[in-house]
mmCIF file with all atom_site columns, C-alpha atoms in Angstrom:
data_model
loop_
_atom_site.group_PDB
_atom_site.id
_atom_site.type_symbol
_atom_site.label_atom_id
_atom_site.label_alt_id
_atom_site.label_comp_id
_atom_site.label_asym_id
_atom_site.label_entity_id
_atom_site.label_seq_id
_atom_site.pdbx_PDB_ins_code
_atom_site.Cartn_x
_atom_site.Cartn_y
_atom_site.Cartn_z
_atom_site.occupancy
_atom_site.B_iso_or_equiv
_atom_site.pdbx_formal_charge
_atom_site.auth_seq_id
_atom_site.auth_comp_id
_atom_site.auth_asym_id
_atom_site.auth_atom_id
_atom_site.pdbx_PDB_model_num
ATOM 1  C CA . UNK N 1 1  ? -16.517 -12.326 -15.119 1.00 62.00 ? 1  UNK N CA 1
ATOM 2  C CA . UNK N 1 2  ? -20.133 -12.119 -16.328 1.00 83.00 ? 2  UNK N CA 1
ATOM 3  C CA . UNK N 1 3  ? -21.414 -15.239 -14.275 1.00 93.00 ? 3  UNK N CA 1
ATOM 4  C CA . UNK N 1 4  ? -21.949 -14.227 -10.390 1.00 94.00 ? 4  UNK N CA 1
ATOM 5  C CA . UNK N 1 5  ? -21.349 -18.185 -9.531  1.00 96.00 ? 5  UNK N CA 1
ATOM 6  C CA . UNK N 1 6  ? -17.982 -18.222 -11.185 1.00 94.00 ? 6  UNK N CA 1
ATOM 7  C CA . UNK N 1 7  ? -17.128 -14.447 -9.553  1.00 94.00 ? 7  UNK N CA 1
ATOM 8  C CA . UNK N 1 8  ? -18.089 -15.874 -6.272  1.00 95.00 ? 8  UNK N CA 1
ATOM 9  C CA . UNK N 1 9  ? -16.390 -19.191 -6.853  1.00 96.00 ? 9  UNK N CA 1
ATOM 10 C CA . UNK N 1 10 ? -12.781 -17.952 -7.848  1.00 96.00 ? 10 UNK N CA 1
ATOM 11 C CA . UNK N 1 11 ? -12.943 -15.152 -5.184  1.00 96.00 ? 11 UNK N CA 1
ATOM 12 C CA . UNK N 1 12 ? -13.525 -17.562 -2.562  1.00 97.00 ? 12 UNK N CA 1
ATOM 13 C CA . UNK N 1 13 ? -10.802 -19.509 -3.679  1.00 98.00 ? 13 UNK N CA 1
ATOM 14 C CA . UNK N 1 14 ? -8.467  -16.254 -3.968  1.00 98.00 ? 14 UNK N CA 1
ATOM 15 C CA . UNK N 1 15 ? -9.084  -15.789 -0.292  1.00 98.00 ? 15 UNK N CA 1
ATOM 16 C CA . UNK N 1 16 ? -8.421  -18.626 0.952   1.00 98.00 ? 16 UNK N CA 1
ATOM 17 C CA . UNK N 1 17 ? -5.318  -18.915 -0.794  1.00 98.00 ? 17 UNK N CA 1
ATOM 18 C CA . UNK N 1 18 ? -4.423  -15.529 0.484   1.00 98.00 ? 18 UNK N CA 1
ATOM 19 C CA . UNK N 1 19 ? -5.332  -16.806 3.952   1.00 98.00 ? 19 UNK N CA 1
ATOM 20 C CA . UNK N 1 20 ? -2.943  -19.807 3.218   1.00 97.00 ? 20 UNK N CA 1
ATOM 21 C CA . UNK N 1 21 ? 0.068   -17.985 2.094   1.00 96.00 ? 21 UNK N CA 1
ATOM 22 C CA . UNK N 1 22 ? -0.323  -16.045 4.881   1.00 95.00 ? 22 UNK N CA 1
ATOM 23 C CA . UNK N 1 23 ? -0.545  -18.572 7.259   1.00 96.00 ? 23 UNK N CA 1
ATOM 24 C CA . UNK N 1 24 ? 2.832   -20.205 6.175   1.00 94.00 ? 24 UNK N CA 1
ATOM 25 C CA . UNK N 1 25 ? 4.455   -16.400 6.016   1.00 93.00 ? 25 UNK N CA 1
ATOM 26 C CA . UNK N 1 26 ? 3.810   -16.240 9.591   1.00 93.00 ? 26 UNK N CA 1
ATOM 27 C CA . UNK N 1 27 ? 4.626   -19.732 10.629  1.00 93.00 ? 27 UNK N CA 1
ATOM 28 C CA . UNK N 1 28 ? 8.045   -19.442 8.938   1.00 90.00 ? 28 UNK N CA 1
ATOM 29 C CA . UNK N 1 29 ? 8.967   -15.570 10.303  1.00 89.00 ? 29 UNK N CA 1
ATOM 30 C CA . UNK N 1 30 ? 8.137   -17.623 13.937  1.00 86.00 ? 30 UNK N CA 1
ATOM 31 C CA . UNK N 1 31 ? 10.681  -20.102 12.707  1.00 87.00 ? 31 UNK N CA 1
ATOM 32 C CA . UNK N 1 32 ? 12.734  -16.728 11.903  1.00 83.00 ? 32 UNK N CA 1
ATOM 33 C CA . UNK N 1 33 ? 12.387  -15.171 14.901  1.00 83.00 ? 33 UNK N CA 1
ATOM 34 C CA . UNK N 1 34 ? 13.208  -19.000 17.410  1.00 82.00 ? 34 UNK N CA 1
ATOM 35 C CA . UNK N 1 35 ? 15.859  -19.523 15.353  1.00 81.00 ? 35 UNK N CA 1
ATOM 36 C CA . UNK N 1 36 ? 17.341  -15.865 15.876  1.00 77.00 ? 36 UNK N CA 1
ATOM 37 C CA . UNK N 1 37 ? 17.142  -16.479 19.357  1.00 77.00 ? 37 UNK N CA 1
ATOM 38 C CA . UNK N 1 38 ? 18.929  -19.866 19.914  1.00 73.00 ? 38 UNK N CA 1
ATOM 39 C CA . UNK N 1 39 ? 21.995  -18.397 17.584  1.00 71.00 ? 39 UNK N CA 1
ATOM 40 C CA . UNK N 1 40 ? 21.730  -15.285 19.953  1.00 69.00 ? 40 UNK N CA 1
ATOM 41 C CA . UNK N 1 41 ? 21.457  -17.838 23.197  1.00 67.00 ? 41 UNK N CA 1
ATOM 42 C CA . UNK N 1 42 ? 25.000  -19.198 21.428  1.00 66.00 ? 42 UNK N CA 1
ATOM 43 C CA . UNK N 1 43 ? 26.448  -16.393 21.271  1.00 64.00 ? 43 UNK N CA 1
ATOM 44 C CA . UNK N 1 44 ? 26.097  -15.854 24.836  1.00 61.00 ? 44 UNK N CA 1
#
């Protein structure tokens, strides 16, 4: 992009939508990894 603003502006946005996806990658491998457990508690 040839105008710093804009460069700055969509990168900032890129990163926080990184930091976003992420986030909800983590929060659902959590969800994975409690829900692994109960079906292994189950099993027991």
């Amino acid at each position: 992009l040839r105008c710093s603003h804009c460069f700055n502006y969509l990168s900032d946005l890129i990163e926080e939508l990184l930091q976003s996806y992420n986030y909800r990658l983590q929060i659902n491998g959590d969800i994975d990894n409690l829900t692994d457990s109960q079906v292994q508690d189950d099993d027991d």
